[in-house]
Short mmCIF file of C-alpha atoms in Angstrom, two decimals:
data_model
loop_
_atom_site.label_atom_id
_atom_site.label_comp_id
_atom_site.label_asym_id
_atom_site.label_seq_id
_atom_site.Cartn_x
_atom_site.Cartn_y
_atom_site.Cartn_z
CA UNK A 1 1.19 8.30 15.67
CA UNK A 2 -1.14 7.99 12.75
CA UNK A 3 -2.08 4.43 11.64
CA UNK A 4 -4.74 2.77 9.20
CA UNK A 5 -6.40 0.05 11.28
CA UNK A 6 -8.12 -3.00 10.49
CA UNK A 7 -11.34 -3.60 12.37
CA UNK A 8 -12.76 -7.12 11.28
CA UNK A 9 -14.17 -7.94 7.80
CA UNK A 10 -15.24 -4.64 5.54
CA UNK A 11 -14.06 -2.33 8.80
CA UNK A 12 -11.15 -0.44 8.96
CA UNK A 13 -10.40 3.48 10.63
CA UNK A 14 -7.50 5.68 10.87
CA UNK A 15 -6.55 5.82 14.77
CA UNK A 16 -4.09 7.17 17.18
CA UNK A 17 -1.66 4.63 17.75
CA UNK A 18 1.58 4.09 20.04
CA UNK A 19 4.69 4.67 18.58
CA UNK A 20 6.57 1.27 18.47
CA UNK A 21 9.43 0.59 20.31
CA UNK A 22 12.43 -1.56 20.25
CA UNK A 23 11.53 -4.99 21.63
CA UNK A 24 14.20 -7.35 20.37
CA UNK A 25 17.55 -6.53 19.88
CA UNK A 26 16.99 -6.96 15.70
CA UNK A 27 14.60 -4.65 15.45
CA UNK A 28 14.58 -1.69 14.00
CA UNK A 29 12.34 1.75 13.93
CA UNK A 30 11.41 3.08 10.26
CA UNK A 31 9.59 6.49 10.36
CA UNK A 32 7.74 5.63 6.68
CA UNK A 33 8.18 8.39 4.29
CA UNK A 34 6.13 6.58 1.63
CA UNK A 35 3.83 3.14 1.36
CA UNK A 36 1.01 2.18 -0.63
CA UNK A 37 -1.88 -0.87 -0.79
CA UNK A 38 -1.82 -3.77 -2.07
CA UNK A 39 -4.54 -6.40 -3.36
CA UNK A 40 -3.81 -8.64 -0.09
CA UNK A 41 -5.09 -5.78 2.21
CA UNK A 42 -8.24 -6.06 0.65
CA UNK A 43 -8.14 -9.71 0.86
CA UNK A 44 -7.38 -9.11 4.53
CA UNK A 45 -10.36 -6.67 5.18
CA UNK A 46 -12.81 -8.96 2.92
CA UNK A 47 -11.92 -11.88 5.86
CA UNK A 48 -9.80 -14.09 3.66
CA UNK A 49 -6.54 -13.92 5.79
CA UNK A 50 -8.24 -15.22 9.19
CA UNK A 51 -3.82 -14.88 10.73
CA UNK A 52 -4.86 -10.82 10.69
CA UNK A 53 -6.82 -10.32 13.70
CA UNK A 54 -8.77 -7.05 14.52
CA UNK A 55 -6.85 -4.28 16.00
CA UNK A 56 -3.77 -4.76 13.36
CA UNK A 57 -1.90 -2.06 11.72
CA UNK A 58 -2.17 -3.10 7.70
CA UNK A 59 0.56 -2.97 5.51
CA UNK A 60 3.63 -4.40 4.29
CA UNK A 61 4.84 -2.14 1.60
CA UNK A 62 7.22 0.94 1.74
CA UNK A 63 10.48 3.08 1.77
CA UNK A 64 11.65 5.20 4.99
CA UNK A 65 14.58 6.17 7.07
CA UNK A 66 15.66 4.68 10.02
CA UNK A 67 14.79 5.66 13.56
CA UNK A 68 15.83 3.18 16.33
CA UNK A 69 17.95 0.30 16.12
CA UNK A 70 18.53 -2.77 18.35
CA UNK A 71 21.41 -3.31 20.05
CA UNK A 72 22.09 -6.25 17.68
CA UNK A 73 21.46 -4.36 14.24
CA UNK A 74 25.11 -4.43 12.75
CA UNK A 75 24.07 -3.27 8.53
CA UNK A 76 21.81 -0.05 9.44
CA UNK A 77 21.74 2.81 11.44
CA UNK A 78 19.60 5.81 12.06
CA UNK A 79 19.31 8.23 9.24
CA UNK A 80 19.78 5.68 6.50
CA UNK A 81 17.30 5.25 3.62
CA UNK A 82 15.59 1.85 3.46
CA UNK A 83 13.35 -0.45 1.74
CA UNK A 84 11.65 -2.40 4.04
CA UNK A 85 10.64 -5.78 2.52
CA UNK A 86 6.86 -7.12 3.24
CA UNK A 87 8.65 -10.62 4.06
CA UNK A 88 10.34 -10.40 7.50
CA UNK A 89 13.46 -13.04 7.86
CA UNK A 90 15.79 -13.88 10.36
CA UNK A 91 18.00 -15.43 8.31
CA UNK A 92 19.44 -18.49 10.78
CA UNK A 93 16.10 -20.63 10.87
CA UNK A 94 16.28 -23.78 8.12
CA UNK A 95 13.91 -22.46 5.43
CA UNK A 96 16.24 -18.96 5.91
CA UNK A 97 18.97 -21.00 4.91
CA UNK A 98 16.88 -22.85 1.86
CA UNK A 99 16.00 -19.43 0.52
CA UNK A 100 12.53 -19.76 1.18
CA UNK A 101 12.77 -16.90 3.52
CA UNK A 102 8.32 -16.66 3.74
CA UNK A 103 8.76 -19.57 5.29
CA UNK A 104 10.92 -18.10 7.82
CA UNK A 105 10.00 -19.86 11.62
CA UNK A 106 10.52 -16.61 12.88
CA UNK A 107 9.17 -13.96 10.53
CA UNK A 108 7.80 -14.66 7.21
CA UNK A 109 5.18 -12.60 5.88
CA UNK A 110 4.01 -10.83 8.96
CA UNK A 111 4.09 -7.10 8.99
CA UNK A 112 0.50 -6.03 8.61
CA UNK A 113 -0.28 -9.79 8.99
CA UNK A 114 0.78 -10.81 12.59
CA UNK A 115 2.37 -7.60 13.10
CA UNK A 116 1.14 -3.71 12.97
CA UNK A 117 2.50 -2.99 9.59
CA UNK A 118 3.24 -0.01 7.48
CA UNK A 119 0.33 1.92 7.08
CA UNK A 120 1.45 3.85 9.77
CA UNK A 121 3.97 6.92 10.24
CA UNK A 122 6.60 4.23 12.02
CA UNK A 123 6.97 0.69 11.71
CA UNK A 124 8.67 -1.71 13.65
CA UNK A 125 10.82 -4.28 11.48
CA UNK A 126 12.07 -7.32 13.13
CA UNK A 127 15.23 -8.92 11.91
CA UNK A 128 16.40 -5.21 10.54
CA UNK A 129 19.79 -6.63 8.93
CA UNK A 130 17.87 -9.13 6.60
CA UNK A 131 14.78 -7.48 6.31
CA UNK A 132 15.67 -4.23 5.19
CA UNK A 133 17.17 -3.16 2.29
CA UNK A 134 19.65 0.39 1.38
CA UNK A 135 18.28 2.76 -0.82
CA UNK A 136 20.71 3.50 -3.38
CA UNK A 137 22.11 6.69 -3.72
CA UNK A 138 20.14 9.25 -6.22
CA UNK A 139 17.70 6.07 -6.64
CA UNK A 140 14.06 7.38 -7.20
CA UNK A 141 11.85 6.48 -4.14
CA UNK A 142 8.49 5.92 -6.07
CA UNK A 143 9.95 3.30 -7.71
CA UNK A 144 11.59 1.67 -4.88
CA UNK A 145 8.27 1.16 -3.22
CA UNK A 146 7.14 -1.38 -5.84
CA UNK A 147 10.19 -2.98 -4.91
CA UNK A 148 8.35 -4.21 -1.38
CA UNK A 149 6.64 -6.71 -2.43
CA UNK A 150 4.47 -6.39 -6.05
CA UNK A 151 7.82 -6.94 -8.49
CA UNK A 152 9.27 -9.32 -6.49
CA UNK A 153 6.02 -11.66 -6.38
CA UNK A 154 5.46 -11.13 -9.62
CA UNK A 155 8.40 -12.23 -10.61
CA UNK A 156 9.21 -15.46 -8.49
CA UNK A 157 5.38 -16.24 -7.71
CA UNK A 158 4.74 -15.73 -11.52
CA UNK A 159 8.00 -15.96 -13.57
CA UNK A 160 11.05 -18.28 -11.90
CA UNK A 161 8.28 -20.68 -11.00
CA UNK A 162 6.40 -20.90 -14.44
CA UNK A 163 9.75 -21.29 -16.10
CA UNK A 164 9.58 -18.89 -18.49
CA UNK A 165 12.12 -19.01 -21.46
CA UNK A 166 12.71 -18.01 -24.20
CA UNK A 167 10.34 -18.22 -27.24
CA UNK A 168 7.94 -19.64 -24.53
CA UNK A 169 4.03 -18.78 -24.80
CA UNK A 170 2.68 -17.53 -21.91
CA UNK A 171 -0.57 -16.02 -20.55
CA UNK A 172 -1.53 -13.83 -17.29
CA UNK A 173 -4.76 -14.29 -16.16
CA UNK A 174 -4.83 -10.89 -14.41
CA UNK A 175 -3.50 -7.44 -15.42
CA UNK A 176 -3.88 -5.94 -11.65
CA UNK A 177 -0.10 -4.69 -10.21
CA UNK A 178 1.10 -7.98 -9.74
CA UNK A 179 -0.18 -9.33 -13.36
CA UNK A 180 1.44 -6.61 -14.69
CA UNK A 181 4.59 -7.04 -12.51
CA UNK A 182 4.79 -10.46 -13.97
CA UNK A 183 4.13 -9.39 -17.47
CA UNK A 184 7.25 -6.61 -17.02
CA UNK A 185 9.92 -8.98 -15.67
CA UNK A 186 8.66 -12.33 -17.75
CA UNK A 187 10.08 -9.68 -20.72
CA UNK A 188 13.53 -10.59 -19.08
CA UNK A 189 13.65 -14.38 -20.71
CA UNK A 190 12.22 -12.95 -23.99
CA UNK A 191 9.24 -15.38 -24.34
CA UNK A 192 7.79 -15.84 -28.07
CA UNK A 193 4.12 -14.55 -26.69
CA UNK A 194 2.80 -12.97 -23.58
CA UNK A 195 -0.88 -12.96 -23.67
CA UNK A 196 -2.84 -10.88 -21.00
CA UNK A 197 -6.46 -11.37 -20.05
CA UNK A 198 -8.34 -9.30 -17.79
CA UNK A 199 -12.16 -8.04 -17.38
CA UNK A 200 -10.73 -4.13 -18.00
CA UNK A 201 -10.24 -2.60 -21.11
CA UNK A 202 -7.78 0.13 -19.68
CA UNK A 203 -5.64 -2.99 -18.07
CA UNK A 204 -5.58 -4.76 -20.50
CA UNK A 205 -4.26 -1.36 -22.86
CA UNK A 206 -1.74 -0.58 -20.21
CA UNK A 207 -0.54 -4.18 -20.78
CA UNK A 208 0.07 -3.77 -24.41
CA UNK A 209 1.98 -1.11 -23.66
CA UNK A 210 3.68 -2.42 -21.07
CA UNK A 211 4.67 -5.26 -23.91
CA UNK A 212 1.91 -7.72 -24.16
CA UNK A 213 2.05 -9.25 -27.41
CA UNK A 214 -1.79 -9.88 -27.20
CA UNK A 215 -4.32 -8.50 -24.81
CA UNK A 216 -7.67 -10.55 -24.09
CA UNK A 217 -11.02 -9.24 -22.51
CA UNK A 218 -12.67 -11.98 -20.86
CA UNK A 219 -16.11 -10.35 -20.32
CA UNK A 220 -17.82 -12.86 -23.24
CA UNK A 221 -16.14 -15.71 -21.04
CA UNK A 222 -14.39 -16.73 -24.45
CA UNK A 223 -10.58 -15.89 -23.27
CA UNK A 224 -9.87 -19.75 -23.27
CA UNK A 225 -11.16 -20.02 -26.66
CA UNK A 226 -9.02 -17.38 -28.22
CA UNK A 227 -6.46 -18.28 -26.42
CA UNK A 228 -6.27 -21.70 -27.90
CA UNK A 229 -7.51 -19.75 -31.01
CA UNK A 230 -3.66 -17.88 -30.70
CA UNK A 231 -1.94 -20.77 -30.21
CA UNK A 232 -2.99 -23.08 -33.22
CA UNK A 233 -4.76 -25.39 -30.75
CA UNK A 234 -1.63 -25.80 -28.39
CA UNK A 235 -2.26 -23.63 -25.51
CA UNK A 236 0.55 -21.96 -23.61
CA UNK A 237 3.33 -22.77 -22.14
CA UNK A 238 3.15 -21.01 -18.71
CA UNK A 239 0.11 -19.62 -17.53
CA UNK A 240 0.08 -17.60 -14.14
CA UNK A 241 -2.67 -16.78 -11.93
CA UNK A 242 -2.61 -13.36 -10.87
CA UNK A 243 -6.12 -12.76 -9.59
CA UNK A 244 -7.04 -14.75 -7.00
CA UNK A 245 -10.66 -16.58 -7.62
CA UNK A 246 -11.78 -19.77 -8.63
CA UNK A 247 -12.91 -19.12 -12.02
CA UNK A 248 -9.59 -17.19 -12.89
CA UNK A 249 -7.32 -20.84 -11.61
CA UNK A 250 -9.89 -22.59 -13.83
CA UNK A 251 -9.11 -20.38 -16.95
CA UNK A 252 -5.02 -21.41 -16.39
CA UNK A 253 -6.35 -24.86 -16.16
CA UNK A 254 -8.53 -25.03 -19.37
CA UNK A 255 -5.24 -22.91 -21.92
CA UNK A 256 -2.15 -24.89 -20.36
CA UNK A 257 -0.40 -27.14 -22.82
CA UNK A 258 0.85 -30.45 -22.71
CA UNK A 259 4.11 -30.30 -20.18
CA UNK A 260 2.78 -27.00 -19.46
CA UNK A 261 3.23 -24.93 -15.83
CA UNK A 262 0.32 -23.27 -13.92
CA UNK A 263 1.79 -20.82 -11.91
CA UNK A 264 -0.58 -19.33 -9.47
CA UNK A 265 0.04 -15.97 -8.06
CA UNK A 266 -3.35 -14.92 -6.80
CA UNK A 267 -4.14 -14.97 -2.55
CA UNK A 268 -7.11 -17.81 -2.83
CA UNK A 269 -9.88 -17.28 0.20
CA UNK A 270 -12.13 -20.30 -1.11
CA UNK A 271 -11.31 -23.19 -3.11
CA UNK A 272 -10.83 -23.67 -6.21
CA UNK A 273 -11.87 -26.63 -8.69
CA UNK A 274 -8.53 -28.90 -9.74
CA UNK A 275 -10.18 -30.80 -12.99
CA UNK A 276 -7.53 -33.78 -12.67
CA UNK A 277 -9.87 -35.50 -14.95
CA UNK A 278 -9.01 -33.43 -17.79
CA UNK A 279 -5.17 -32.88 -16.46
CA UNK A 280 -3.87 -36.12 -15.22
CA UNK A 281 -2.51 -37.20 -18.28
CA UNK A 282 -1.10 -33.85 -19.36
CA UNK A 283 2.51 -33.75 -17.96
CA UNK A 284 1.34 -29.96 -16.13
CA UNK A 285 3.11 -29.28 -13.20
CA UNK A 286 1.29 -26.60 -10.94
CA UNK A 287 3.14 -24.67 -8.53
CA UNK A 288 2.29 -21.88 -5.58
CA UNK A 289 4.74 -20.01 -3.58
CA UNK A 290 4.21 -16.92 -1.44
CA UNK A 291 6.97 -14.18 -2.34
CA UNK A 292 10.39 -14.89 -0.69
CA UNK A 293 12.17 -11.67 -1.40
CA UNK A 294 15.43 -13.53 -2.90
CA UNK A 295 15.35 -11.70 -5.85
CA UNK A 296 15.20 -8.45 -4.13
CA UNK A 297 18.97 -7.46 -4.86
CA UNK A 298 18.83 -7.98 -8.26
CA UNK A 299 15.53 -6.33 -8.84
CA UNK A 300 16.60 -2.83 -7.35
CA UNK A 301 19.77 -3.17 -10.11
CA UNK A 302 17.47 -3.74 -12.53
CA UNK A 303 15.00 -0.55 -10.95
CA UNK A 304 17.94 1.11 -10.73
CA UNK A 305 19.84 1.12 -14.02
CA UNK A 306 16.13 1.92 -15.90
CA UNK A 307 15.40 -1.86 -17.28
CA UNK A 308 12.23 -1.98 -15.51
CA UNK A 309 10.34 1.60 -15.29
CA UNK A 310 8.55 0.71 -12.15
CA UNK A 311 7.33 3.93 -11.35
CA UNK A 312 4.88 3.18 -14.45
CA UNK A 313 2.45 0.96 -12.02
CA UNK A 314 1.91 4.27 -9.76
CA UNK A 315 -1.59 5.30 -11.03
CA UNK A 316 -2.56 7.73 -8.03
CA UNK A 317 -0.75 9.62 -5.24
CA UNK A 318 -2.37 10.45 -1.60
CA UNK A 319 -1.56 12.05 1.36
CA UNK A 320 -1.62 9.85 4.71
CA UNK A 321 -4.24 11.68 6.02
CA UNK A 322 -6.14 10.24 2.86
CA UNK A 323 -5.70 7.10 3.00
CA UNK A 324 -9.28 5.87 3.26
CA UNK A 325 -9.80 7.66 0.19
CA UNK A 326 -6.84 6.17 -1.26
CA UNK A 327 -8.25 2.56 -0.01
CA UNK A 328 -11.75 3.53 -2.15
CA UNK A 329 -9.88 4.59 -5.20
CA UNK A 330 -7.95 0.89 -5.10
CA UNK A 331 -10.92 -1.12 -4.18
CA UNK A 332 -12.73 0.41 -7.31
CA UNK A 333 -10.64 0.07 -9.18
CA UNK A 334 -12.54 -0.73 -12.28
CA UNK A 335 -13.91 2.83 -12.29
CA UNK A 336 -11.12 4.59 -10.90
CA UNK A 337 -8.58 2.75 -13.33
CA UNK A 338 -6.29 2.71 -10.17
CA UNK A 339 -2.92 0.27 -10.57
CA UNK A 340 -0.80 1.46 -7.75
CA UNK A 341 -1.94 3.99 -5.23
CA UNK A 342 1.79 5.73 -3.61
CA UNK A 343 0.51 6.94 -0.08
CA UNK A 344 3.31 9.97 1.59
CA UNK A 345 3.87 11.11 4.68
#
């Protein structure tokens, strides 16, 4: 089979791989009909996720149909439709059973991690019956893609653990996919404001329309001053990360308010500057979390019955055999005005 290969920092080819088999009796086969790239993948080939060692298969986004199953696969069989979630659980282990499923002893987020992911015409999934998902009849595949991994981070990273409510001020420091994941299901607990900042003028006008209340170029480096310009003085509420870098963590630090949450989003590859000396008295909680999937089932009702449009975050469409163009298109994003780049087999 085809695959998309990472070769070390800034390297990566398309190369004939083996087909993957069934080695534990959870597993099961997916022949991909559709994937796409997210921002980790490019934190993975810029060296920030040392875990992904040359040689891996990226990936850990993407809709398919079953192949192979283990012997021990009970909730799928071949021929069914399935999303396969980028976090792999096995559902017994303790953190399994606390919910915190990336956590998972066993799995965890490892498919195009630890594991050859889903950049590739088949994947293998290990723990099939909890790490795979049924495609709903008559359910629009596009969307169901986002449904991986970039809405559900968004959305626990960003939303359940800033605490959004309602009538709550909040600001995304990032309108990338998952910024703008965030900003779509933070609309769910009807918050007063959502403010989005972002270095990109079309971004930031696909946030407004996605139902920012205010949208924020940063390019002057005044976004903290407007912010606080917005909110009488106060600053928000919630403010999540969704960018990844040490000035955009700073930002979240400098417009939180008093009993405030930072909620940070972003995949960090250096550190980042905690100014405790202007925050210790503040009553802020910060909080990080990689995605645990939980929300999953409830997000493909929402996909499903048209509250969320997620098919709107799909900026570009490639065949496999394209996918290094597809990977140049994301990565330049700025000039390509990329969001989500859908990749089909």
């Amino acid at each position: 089979m085809k695959a998309l290969v990472y070769n070390g920092p800034g390297k990566k080819s398309v190369e004939e791989k083996q087909k993957p088999g069934i080695s534990a009796p959870t597993d099961a086969i997916v022949k991909l009909s559709k994937t796409t790239i997210c921002g980790t993948d490019l934190h993975i080939l810029k060296g920030d996720v040392p875990t992904c060692m040359p040689g891996r298969i990226l990936g850990h986004e993407g809709v398919g149909v079953v192949d192979q199953i283990g012997n021990a696969v009970t909730a799928f069989k071949p021929g069914d439709h399935v999303i396969i979630s980028c976090i792999s659980s096995c559902g017994t282990c303790d953190y399994c059973r606390r919910g915190m499923y990336s956590h998972c002893v066993n799995g965890g987020w490892i498919l195009g991690n630890r594991i050859d992911g889903t950049q590739a015409e088949f994947v293998r999934t290990p723990f099939a019956d909890t790490s795979l998902y049924h495609v709903p009849t008559g359910a629009e595949e596009d969307a169901l893609v986002m449904l991986s991994d970039i809405l559900p981070t968004g959305f626990e990273c960003g939303v359940l653990n800033g605490k959004v409510q309602p009538g709550s001020t909040v600001a995304i420091v990032g309108a990338g996919p998952i910024g703008l994941a965030a900003l779509l299901t933070a609309q769910f607990y009807s918050p007063a404001e959502i403010i989005m900042v972002d270095l990109d003028d079309n971004r930031l006008e696909i946030s407004a329309r996605f139902g920012a209340t205010a949208v924020i170029n940063n390019k002057d480096g005044k976004a903290v001053e407007k912010i606080m310009k917005l909110t009488g003085g106060r600053g928000v509420d919630t403010a999540i990360e969704a960018v990844g870098v040490p000035s955009s963590f700073v930002t979240c630090e400098d417009i939180v308010a008093p009993g405030g949450i930072i909620a940070n989003v972003g995949v960090h590859g250096v550190k980042a500057d905690l100014h405790l000396e202007r925050l210790w008295d503040r009553n802020i909680s910060i909080t990080t979390r990689l995605v645990d999937t939980v929300t999953t089932p409830m997000l493909l009702k929402t996909v499903q019955s048209r509250k969320i449009d997620a098919k709107k975050l799909i900026t570009h469409r490639f065949k496999f055999e394209n996918i290094l163009d597809a990977y140049e298109t994301f990565g330049a994003a700025a000039n390509t005005h990329a969001l989500k780049v859908l990749i089909e087999f």
